PDB file of C-alpha atoms in Angstrom:
ATOM      1  CA  MET A   1    -114.370 204.105  97.264  1.00 49.00           C
ATOM      2  CA  LYS A   2    -111.576 206.192  95.786  1.00 62.00           C
ATOM      3  CA  SER A   3    -108.284 206.586  97.607  1.00 72.00           C
ATOM      4  CA  THR A   4    -106.808 209.548  99.427  1.00 92.00           C
ATOM      5  CA  LEU A   5    -103.192 210.619  98.925  1.00 96.00           C
ATOM      6  CA  ALA A   6    -101.059 211.573 101.910  1.00 95.00           C
ATOM      7  CA  THR A   7     -97.418 212.455 102.323  1.00 92.00           C
ATOM      8  CA  LYS A   8     -96.316 212.188 105.940  1.00 92.00           C
ATOM      9  CA  ASN A   9     -93.128 213.940 107.030  1.00 87.00           C
ATOM     10  CA  ILE A  10     -91.272 212.996 103.857  1.00 83.00           C
ATOM     11  CA  THR A  11     -87.632 213.988 103.636  1.00 82.00           C
ATOM     12  CA  LYS A  12     -85.179 213.607 100.769  1.00 81.00           C
ATOM     13  CA  GLU A  13     -81.479 214.191 101.290  1.00 83.00           C
ATOM     14  CA  TYR A  14     -78.605 214.322  98.806  1.00 84.00           C
ATOM     15  CA  HIS A  15     -74.984 213.976  99.860  1.00 89.00           C
ATOM     16  CA  ILE A  16     -72.557 215.935  97.690  1.00 88.00           C
ATOM     17  CA  ASP A  17     -68.915 215.821  98.775  1.00 88.00           C
ATOM     18  CA  GLU A  18     -69.102 216.745 102.453  1.00 87.00           C
ATOM     19  CA  SER A  19     -72.402 218.589 102.179  1.00 89.00           C
ATOM     20  CA  THR A  20     -75.934 217.337 102.808  1.00 85.00           C
ATOM     21  CA  ILE A  21     -78.713 218.949 100.820  1.00 78.00           C
ATOM     22  CA  LYS A  22     -82.288 218.488 101.996  1.00 80.00           C
ATOM     23  CA  ALA A  23     -84.301 218.506  98.797  1.00 79.00           C
ATOM     24  CA  VAL A  24     -87.469 217.751 100.778  1.00 77.00           C
ATOM     25  CA  ASP A  25     -87.709 218.366 104.494  1.00 79.00           C
ATOM     26  CA  ASP A  26     -90.601 217.021 106.583  1.00 81.00           C
ATOM     27  CA  VAL A  27     -93.413 217.724 104.110  1.00 82.00           C
ATOM     28  CA  SER A  28     -96.958 216.574 104.892  1.00 86.00           C
ATOM     29  CA  ILE A  29     -99.995 217.115 102.662  1.00 92.00           C
ATOM     30  CA  GLU A  30    -103.289 215.287 102.130  1.00 95.00           C
ATOM     31  CA  LEU A  31    -105.409 215.250  98.963  1.00 96.00           C
ATOM     32  CA  PHE A  32    -108.854 213.783  98.412  1.00 96.00           C
ATOM     33  CA  PRO A  33    -110.862 212.118  95.605  1.00 95.00           C
ATOM     34  CA  GLY A  34    -112.514 214.624  93.283  1.00 95.00           C
ATOM     35  CA  GLU A  35    -109.918 217.282  94.121  1.00 97.00           C
ATOM     36  CA  PHE A  36    -107.773 219.017  91.489  1.00 97.00           C
ATOM     37  CA  VAL A  37    -104.812 220.947  92.870  1.00 97.00           C
ATOM     38  CA  ALA A  38    -102.046 223.068  91.378  1.00 96.00           C
ATOM     39  CA  LEU A  39     -98.459 222.865  92.574  1.00 92.00           C
ATOM     40  CA  VAL A  40     -96.927 226.248  91.753  1.00 89.00           C
ATOM     41  CA  GLY A  41     -93.796 228.295  92.263  1.00 84.00           C
ATOM     42  CA  PRO A  42     -90.924 229.820  90.289  1.00 77.00           C
ATOM     43  CA  SER A  43     -88.234 227.752  88.585  1.00 79.00           C
ATOM     44  CA  GLY A  44     -86.099 226.010  91.161  1.00 74.00           C
ATOM     45  CA  SER A  45     -88.785 226.019  93.826  1.00 76.00           C
ATOM     46  CA  GLY A  46     -89.100 222.227  93.872  1.00 75.00           C
ATOM     47  CA  LYS A  47     -92.427 221.627  92.150  1.00 81.00           C
ATOM     48  CA  THR A  48     -91.232 218.830  89.894  1.00 81.00           C
ATOM     49  CA  SER A  49     -89.280 217.123  92.666  1.00 81.00           C
ATOM     50  CA  MET A  50     -92.397 216.995  94.810  1.00 84.00           C
ATOM     51  CA  LEU A  51     -94.370 215.525  91.922  1.00 89.00           C
ATOM     52  CA  ALA A  52     -91.645 212.934  91.346  1.00 89.00           C
ATOM     53  CA  MET A  53     -91.819 211.854  94.985  1.00 90.00           C
ATOM     54  CA  ILE A  54     -95.586 211.447  94.794  1.00 92.00           C
ATOM     55  CA  ALA A  55     -95.267 209.523  91.517  1.00 92.00           C
ATOM     56  CA  GLY A  56     -92.836 207.067  93.032  1.00 90.00           C
ATOM     57  CA  LEU A  57     -90.033 208.175  90.723  1.00 89.00           C
ATOM     58  CA  LEU A  58     -87.931 209.468  93.625  1.00 89.00           C
ATOM     59  CA  SER A  59     -87.668 207.600  96.915  1.00 89.00           C
ATOM     60  CA  PRO A  60     -87.770 209.609 100.147  1.00 88.00           C
ATOM     61  CA  THR A  61     -84.959 209.307 102.655  1.00 87.00           C
ATOM     62  CA  SER A  62     -87.573 209.110 105.395  1.00 87.00           C
ATOM     63  CA  GLY A  63     -91.311 209.533 105.841  1.00 91.00           C
ATOM     64  CA  GLN A  64     -94.279 207.973 104.066  1.00 93.00           C
ATOM     65  CA  ILE A  65     -96.236 208.448 100.866  1.00 94.00           C
ATOM     66  CA  MET A  66     -99.602 206.690 101.004  1.00 95.00           C
ATOM     67  CA  LEU A  67    -102.190 206.179  98.266  1.00 95.00           C
ATOM     68  CA  GLY A  68    -105.292 204.273  99.224  1.00 89.00           C
ATOM     69  CA  GLY A  69    -103.614 202.628 102.192  1.00 88.00           C
ATOM     70  CA  GLU A  70    -100.624 201.425 100.161  1.00 92.00           C
ATOM     71  CA  GLU A  71     -97.244 202.868 101.041  1.00 93.00           C
ATOM     72  CA  ILE A  72     -95.544 203.912  97.807  1.00 92.00           C
ATOM     73  CA  SER A  73     -92.354 204.895  99.568  1.00 86.00           C
ATOM     74  CA  GLN A  74     -91.598 201.311 100.678  1.00 87.00           C
ATOM     75  CA  MET A  75     -92.226 199.525  97.369  1.00 92.00           C
ATOM     76  CA  SER A  76     -89.559 197.802  95.307  1.00 91.00           C
ATOM     77  CA  GLU A  77     -88.940 198.961  91.743  1.00 91.00           C
ATOM     78  CA  SER A  78     -90.972 196.081  90.289  1.00 92.00           C
ATOM     79  CA  GLN A  79     -93.823 196.818  92.688  1.00 93.00           C
ATOM     80  CA  LEU A  80     -93.689 200.498  91.748  1.00 92.00           C
ATOM     81  CA  THR A  81     -93.849 199.664  88.048  1.00 91.00           C
ATOM     82  CA  SER A  82     -97.020 197.641  88.553  1.00 90.00           C
ATOM     83  CA  PHE A  83     -98.490 200.196  90.948  1.00 92.00           C
ATOM     84  CA  ARG A  84     -97.947 203.115  88.549  1.00 90.00           C
ATOM     85  CA  ARG A  85     -99.569 201.233  85.692  1.00 88.00           C
ATOM     86  CA  ARG A  86    -102.634 200.428  87.775  1.00 90.00           C
ATOM     87  CA  LYS A  87    -103.093 203.407  90.061  1.00 93.00           C
ATOM     88  CA  ILE A  88    -101.452 206.479  88.519  1.00 94.00           C
ATOM     89  CA  GLY A  89    -102.079 208.333  85.263  1.00 93.00           C
ATOM     90  CA  PHE A  90     -99.471 210.679  83.786  1.00 89.00           C
ATOM     91  CA  THR A  91     -99.660 213.620  81.390  1.00 87.00           C
ATOM     92  CA  PHE A  92     -96.360 215.166  80.330  1.00 78.00           C
ATOM     93  CA  GLN A  93     -95.520 218.345  78.477  1.00 74.00           C
ATOM     94  CA  SER A  94     -94.063 216.266  75.630  1.00 76.00           C
ATOM     95  CA  ASN A  95     -97.139 213.979  75.407  1.00 76.00           C
ATOM     96  CA  ASN A  96     -95.048 210.841  74.742  1.00 85.00           C
ATOM     97  CA  LEU A  97     -97.551 209.556  72.192  1.00 92.00           C
ATOM     98  CA  VAL A  98     -96.396 206.553  70.163  1.00 94.00           C
ATOM     99  CA  PRO A  99     -95.949 208.058  66.670  1.00 94.00           C
ATOM    100  CA  PHE A 100     -96.908 204.954  64.654  1.00 96.00           C
ATOM    101  CA  LEU A 101    -100.117 204.239  66.601  1.00 96.00           C
ATOM    102  CA  THR A 102    -103.429 205.960  65.945  1.00 96.00           C
ATOM    103  CA  VAL A 103    -105.141 208.155  68.519  1.00 96.00           C
ATOM    104  CA  ARG A 104    -107.371 205.296  69.605  1.00 96.00           C
ATOM    105  CA  GLU A 105    -104.486 202.821  69.728  1.00 96.00           C
ATOM    106  CA  ASN A 106    -102.425 205.192  71.880  1.00 95.00           C
ATOM    107  CA  VAL A 107    -105.222 205.315  74.436  1.00 95.00           C
ATOM    108  CA  GLU A 108    -105.982 201.598  74.251  1.00 95.00           C
ATOM    109  CA  LEU A 109    -102.307 200.743  74.770  1.00 92.00           C
ATOM    110  CA  MET A 110    -102.713 201.647  78.441  1.00 90.00           C
ATOM    111  CA  LEU A 111    -105.504 199.056  78.646  1.00 92.00           C
ATOM    112  CA  ARG A 112    -103.260 196.426  77.054  1.00 91.00           C
ATOM    113  CA  LEU A 113    -100.486 197.128  79.562  1.00 88.00           C
ATOM    114  CA  ASN A 114    -102.965 196.584  82.402  1.00 84.00           C
ATOM    115  CA  GLY A 115    -104.608 193.462  80.970  1.00 86.00           C
ATOM    116  CA  ARG A 116    -107.898 195.298  80.513  1.00 84.00           C
ATOM    117  CA  TYR A 117    -108.130 195.388  76.740  1.00 88.00           C
ATOM    118  CA  ASP A 118    -111.611 193.997  76.074  1.00 91.00           C
ATOM    119  CA  LYS A 119    -114.881 195.097  74.505  1.00 92.00           C
ATOM    120  CA  ASN A 120    -115.809 197.280  77.478  1.00 92.00           C
ATOM    121  CA  GLY A 121    -112.367 198.859  77.547  1.00 91.00           C
ATOM    122  CA  ARG A 122    -112.462 199.671  73.838  1.00 93.00           C
ATOM    123  CA  GLN A 123    -115.904 201.194  74.254  1.00 94.00           C
ATOM    124  CA  ARG A 124    -114.706 203.342  77.168  1.00 92.00           C
ATOM    125  CA  ALA A 125    -111.765 204.538  75.071  1.00 94.00           C
ATOM    126  CA  ALA A 126    -114.082 205.587  72.260  1.00 95.00           C
ATOM    127  CA  GLU A 127    -116.453 207.353  74.660  1.00 93.00           C
ATOM    128  CA  LEU A 128    -113.611 209.201  76.386  1.00 92.00           C
ATOM    129  CA  LEU A 129    -112.171 210.392  73.086  1.00 94.00           C
ATOM    130  CA  GLU A 130    -115.632 211.569  72.031  1.00 92.00           C
ATOM    131  CA  ARG A 131    -115.928 213.427  75.337  1.00 89.00           C
ATOM    132  CA  LEU A 132    -112.629 215.149  74.577  1.00 88.00           C
ATOM    133  CA  GLY A 133    -113.760 216.225  71.123  1.00 89.00           C
ATOM    134  CA  LEU A 134    -111.585 213.701  69.298  1.00 93.00           C
ATOM    135  CA  GLY A 135    -114.292 211.456  67.888  1.00 92.00           C
ATOM    136  CA  GLU A 136    -113.363 212.282  64.313  1.00 94.00           C
ATOM    137  CA  ARG A 137    -109.632 211.909  64.998  1.00 95.00           C
ATOM    138  CA  MET A 138    -109.536 208.391  66.403  1.00 96.00           C
ATOM    139  CA  ASN A 139    -107.832 206.934  63.346  1.00 96.00           C
ATOM    140  CA  ASN A 140    -105.331 209.761  62.906  1.00 96.00           C
ATOM    141  CA  LEU A 141    -101.661 209.467  63.775  1.00 96.00           C
ATOM    142  CA  PRO A 142    -100.127 211.948  66.262  1.00 94.00           C
ATOM    143  CA  SER A 143     -98.345 213.732  63.405  1.00 95.00           C
ATOM    144  CA  GLN A 144    -101.758 214.643  62.005  1.00 96.00           C
ATOM    145  CA  LEU A 145    -102.900 216.390  65.197  1.00 94.00           C
ATOM    146  CA  SER A 146    -102.513 219.893  66.580  1.00 90.00           C
ATOM    147  CA  GLY A 147    -100.714 220.502  69.863  1.00 87.00           C
ATOM    148  CA  GLY A 148    -103.971 220.818  71.755  1.00 87.00           C
ATOM    149  CA  GLN A 149    -105.332 217.620  70.238  1.00 91.00           C
ATOM    150  CA  LYS A 150    -102.180 215.711  71.195  1.00 91.00           C
ATOM    151  CA  GLN A 151    -102.486 216.913  74.770  1.00 88.00           C
ATOM    152  CA  ARG A 152    -106.112 215.783  74.889  1.00 90.00           C
ATOM    153  CA  VAL A 153    -105.047 212.325  73.681  1.00 93.00           C
ATOM    154  CA  ALA A 154    -102.518 212.280  76.516  1.00 91.00           C
ATOM    155  CA  ILE A 155    -105.293 213.196  78.971  1.00 91.00           C
ATOM    156  CA  ALA A 156    -107.456 210.355  77.658  1.00 92.00           C
ATOM    157  CA  ARG A 157    -104.571 207.927  78.021  1.00 93.00           C
ATOM    158  CA  SER A 158    -103.922 209.065  81.600  1.00 92.00           C
ATOM    159  CA  LEU A 159    -107.544 208.388  82.597  1.00 92.00           C
ATOM    160  CA  ILE A 160    -108.524 205.286  80.595  1.00 92.00           C
ATOM    161  CA  HIS A 161    -107.261 202.680  83.101  1.00 91.00           C
ATOM    162  CA  ASP A 162    -109.292 204.174  85.975  1.00 90.00           C
ATOM    163  CA  PRO A 163    -106.378 205.475  88.102  1.00 93.00           C
ATOM    164  CA  ASP A 164    -106.838 206.890  91.577  1.00 94.00           C
ATOM    165  CA  LEU A 165    -104.266 209.626  90.975  1.00 96.00           C
ATOM    166  CA  VAL A 166    -103.535 211.672  87.840  1.00 96.00           C
ATOM    167  CA  LEU A 167    -100.375 213.793  87.575  1.00 95.00           C
ATOM    168  CA  ALA A 168     -99.734 216.505  84.994  1.00 92.00           C
ATOM    169  CA  ASP A 169     -96.267 218.037  84.618  1.00 91.00           C
ATOM    170  CA  GLU A 170     -96.469 221.417  82.821  1.00 89.00           C
ATOM    171  CA  PRO A 171     -99.243 220.178  80.476  1.00 87.00           C
ATOM    172  CA  THR A 172     -99.711 223.581  78.809  1.00 86.00           C
ATOM    173  CA  ALA A 173     -96.093 224.707  78.396  1.00 82.00           C
ATOM    174  CA  SER A 174     -96.084 224.164  74.623  1.00 79.00           C
ATOM    175  CA  LEU A 175     -99.601 225.471  73.968  1.00 83.00           C
ATOM    176  CA  ASP A 176    -100.896 228.941  73.187  1.00 86.00           C
ATOM    177  CA  THR A 177    -103.198 230.621  75.699  1.00 89.00           C
ATOM    178  CA  THR A 178    -106.507 229.554  74.145  1.00 88.00           C
ATOM    179  CA  LEU A 179    -105.484 225.907  73.827  1.00 85.00           C
ATOM    180  CA  ALA A 180    -103.985 225.937  77.317  1.00 88.00           C
ATOM    181  CA  TYR A 181    -107.273 227.073  78.843  1.00 91.00           C
ATOM    182  CA  GLN A 182    -109.204 224.440  76.884  1.00 87.00           C
ATOM    183  CA  VAL A 183    -106.886 221.613  77.913  1.00 87.00           C
ATOM    184  CA  VAL A 184    -106.809 222.441  81.641  1.00 92.00           C
ATOM    185  CA  GLU A 185    -110.548 223.133  81.801  1.00 92.00           C
ATOM    186  CA  THR A 186    -111.282 219.736  80.240  1.00 89.00           C
ATOM    187  CA  PHE A 187    -108.776 218.043  82.513  1.00 90.00           C
ATOM    188  CA  SER A 188    -110.379 219.653  85.560  1.00 94.00           C
ATOM    189  CA  GLU A 189    -113.876 218.628  84.473  1.00 93.00           C
ATOM    190  CA  LEU A 190    -112.840 215.001  84.064  1.00 92.00           C
ATOM    191  CA  ILE A 191    -111.030 214.902  87.416  1.00 94.00           C
ATOM    192  CA  HIS A 192    -114.200 216.110  89.133  1.00 95.00           C
ATOM    193  CA  GLU A 193    -116.611 213.974  87.083  1.00 93.00           C
ATOM    194  CA  GLN A 194    -114.610 210.784  87.631  1.00 92.00           C
ATOM    195  CA  ASN A 195    -113.818 211.544  91.284  1.00 94.00           C
ATOM    196  CA  ARG A 196    -110.044 211.231  90.940  1.00 94.00           C
ATOM    197  CA  ILE A 197    -107.176 213.070  92.608  1.00 97.00           C
ATOM    198  CA  GLY A 198    -105.468 215.417  90.155  1.00 97.00           C
ATOM    199  CA  ILE A 199    -102.189 217.302  90.628  1.00 96.00           C
ATOM    200  CA  MET A 200    -100.902 219.783  88.067  1.00 95.00           C
ATOM    201  CA  VAL A 201     -97.449 221.355  88.175  1.00 92.00           C
ATOM    202  CA  THR A 202     -97.462 224.670  86.320  1.00 91.00           C
ATOM    203  CA  HIS A 203     -95.552 227.920  85.946  1.00 89.00           C
ATOM    204  CA  ASP A 204     -98.674 229.571  84.516  1.00 91.00           C
ATOM    205  CA  LEU A 205    -100.750 230.932  87.394  1.00 93.00           C
ATOM    206  CA  ARG A 206    -103.641 231.677  85.024  1.00 94.00           C
ATOM    207  CA  MET A 207    -104.355 227.938  84.931  1.00 95.00           C
ATOM    208  CA  CYS A 208    -105.126 227.974  88.661  1.00 95.00           C
ATOM    209  CA  ARG A 209    -108.636 229.189  87.908  1.00 95.00           C
ATOM    210  CA  TYR A 210    -109.589 225.555  87.277  1.00 96.00           C
ATOM    211  CA  VAL A 211    -108.262 224.021  90.514  1.00 97.00           C
ATOM    212  CA  ASP A 212    -109.695 223.548  93.994  1.00 97.00           C
ATOM    213  CA  ARG A 213    -106.516 224.299  95.937  1.00 97.00           C
ATOM    214  CA  VAL A 214    -103.126 225.818  95.203  1.00 96.00           C
ATOM    215  CA  ILE A 215    -100.002 224.469  96.896  1.00 94.00           C
ATOM    216  CA  GLN A 216     -97.310 227.160  96.751  1.00 90.00           C
ATOM    217  CA  MET A 217     -93.572 226.602  96.813  1.00 80.00           C
ATOM    218  CA  MET A 218     -90.941 229.322  97.136  1.00 76.00           C
ATOM    219  CA  ASP A 219     -87.180 229.136  97.636  1.00 70.00           C
ATOM    220  CA  GLY A 220     -87.320 225.413  98.205  1.00 70.00           C
ATOM    221  CA  LYS A 221     -90.065 225.516 100.830  1.00 77.00           C
ATOM    222  CA  LEU A 222     -93.703 224.553 100.951  1.00 85.00           C
ATOM    223  CA  ASP A 223     -94.795 228.152 101.330  1.00 87.00           C
ATOM    224  CA  GLY A 224     -98.571 227.994 101.579  1.00 91.00           C
ATOM    225  CA  ILE A 225    -101.837 226.319 100.628  1.00 95.00           C
ATOM    226  CA  ILE A 226    -104.671 228.424  99.208  1.00 96.00           C
ATOM    227  CA  SER A 227    -108.186 227.002  99.290  1.00 95.00           C
ATOM    228  CA  ASP A 228    -110.283 230.178  99.349  1.00 95.00           C
ATOM    229  CA  ARG A 229    -112.001 230.536  95.974  1.00 95.00           C
ATOM    230  CA  GLN A 230    -111.624 234.308  95.812  1.00 95.00           C
ATOM    231  CA  GLU A 231    -107.922 234.129  96.552  1.00 95.00           C
ATOM    232  CA  ILE A 232    -107.404 231.423  93.922  1.00 96.00           C
ATOM    233  CA  GLU A 233    -109.186 233.538  91.315  1.00 95.00           C
ATOM    234  CA  ALA A 234    -107.125 236.557  92.245  1.00 94.00           C
ATOM    235  CA  LEU A 235    -103.942 234.505  91.943  1.00 93.00           C
ATOM    236  CA  ALA A 236    -105.105 233.419  88.482  1.00 93.00           C
ATOM    237  CA  GLY A 237    -105.617 237.033  87.435  1.00 90.00           C
ATOM    238  CA  LEU A 238    -109.405 236.968  87.436  1.00 81.00           C
ATOM    239  CA  GLU A 239    -109.514 240.019  89.729  1.00 61.00           C
ATOM    240  CA  THR A 240    -107.771 243.312  89.106  1.00 43.00           C
ATOM    241  CA  HIS A 241    -106.837 244.183  92.706  1.00 41.00           C
ATOM    242  CA  SER A 242    -103.623 242.922  94.184  1.00 40.00           C
ATOM    243  CA  PHE A 243    -103.441 240.823  97.318  1.00 39.00           C
ATOM    244  CA  ARG A 244    -101.188 238.611  99.344  1.00 41.00           C
ATOM    245  CA  PRO A 245    -102.777 235.177  99.882  1.00 41.00           C
ATOM    246  CA  THR A 246    -103.351 233.908 103.376  1.00 41.00           C
ATOM    247  CA  ALA A 247    -100.774 231.139 103.628  1.00 42.00           C
ATOM    248  CA  VAL A 248    -100.865 227.900 105.557  1.00 42.00           C
ATOM    249  CA  ASN A 249     -97.240 226.966 106.186  1.00 42.00           C
ATOM    250  CA  PRO A 250     -96.479 223.272 106.592  1.00 41.00           C
ATOM    251  CA  ASN A 251     -92.777 222.790 107.171  1.00 37.00           C
ATOM    252  CA  GLY A 252     -90.874 221.736 104.054  1.00 35.00           C
ATOM    253  CA  VAL A 253     -87.829 222.471 101.928  1.00 33.00           C
ATOM    254  CA  ILE A 254     -87.539 221.372  98.308  1.00 32.00           C
ATOM    255  CA  LYS A 255     -84.663 222.495  96.110  1.00 33.00           C
ATOM    256  CA  GLN A 256     -84.648 220.172  93.106  1.00 36.00           C
ATOM    257  CA  ASN A 257     -86.446 221.137  89.884  1.00 40.00           C
ATOM    258  CA  SER A 258     -85.233 218.772  87.192  1.00 41.00           C
ATOM    259  CA  PRO A 259     -87.604 217.628  84.424  1.00 45.00           C
ATOM    260  CA  LEU A 260     -89.844 214.750  85.438  1.00 48.00           C
ATOM    261  CA  GLN A 261     -88.581 211.561  83.802  1.00 45.00           C
ATOM    262  CA  VAL A 262     -90.884 208.981  82.208  1.00 44.00           C
ATOM    263  CA  PRO A 263     -90.901 206.003  84.598  1.00 42.00           C
ATOM    264  CA  THR A 264     -90.779 202.315  83.794  1.00 38.00           C
ATOM    265  CA  GLY A 265     -94.291 201.124  83.036  1.00 39.00           C
ATOM    266  CA  LEU A 266     -95.400 204.144  81.041  1.00 43.00           C
ATOM    267  CA  ILE A 267     -95.896 204.424  77.310  1.00 41.00           C
ATOM    268  CA  THR A 268     -92.960 205.413  75.164  1.00 39.00           C
ATOM    269  CA  PRO A 269     -92.271 204.642  71.488  1.00 35.00           C
ATOM    270  CA  ALA A 270     -89.473 202.276  72.517  1.00 35.00           C
ATOM    271  CA  MET A 271     -91.825 200.238  74.703  1.00 37.00           C
ATOM    272  CA  ALA A 272     -94.323 199.793  71.909  1.00 39.00           C
ATOM    273  CA  SER A 273     -91.754 198.709  69.319  1.00 34.00           C
TER     274      SER A 273
END
């Protein structure tokens, strides 16, 4: 059985001089296997900070973050490193592909890091790359790929080790509109087919057409959760009339929006050298 993700009353405080800034204030959400959600809001609304908390890159001051019954928020750094490698897949705007490894080797590297590099793992890597339309590119280096192809390699790498949770931080920011739609549609299909939890942070509301729920953030607060299909499509621009979504308002304040950093345990060129 796949795991659920729950944040329970998480709070993150920063102390600057004599001031206390609540970057996250009593935020509770729950996500389920086979669900793909978008975390949206303008710059500075706190989207990336929320993702970092869920990824275990930022420790909460109080509260709990649970994935499959394991409390991420209480793990040591070494435990988090192992947990991220096993349970979480990441896709970043910059891809972070190892430049001197082929497409197939980049994907298989995640299997090596998890001690799962065997005949079955190699076969799964090949099948996943075929599914993503990269069957003829397996032996190419990243420098020989288009932007959309690189992002699809990153998607394959984020899914190959069978994670419970897959996180995407602005995965379409460097792509043109056509490629962006293709990448997010494929990502959504795989999240649903493989029954994983997927969270995408994006500035581009058009990409919301592929998600099941939209978590909105505004002015540092968790502003609303949209699950109605018609409202999601309207938010994504699939309807011409204007509307104001019906908002569910869990309490929460998030004010950080720094770029998500690559954590220990993920693939970077330096790690592979």
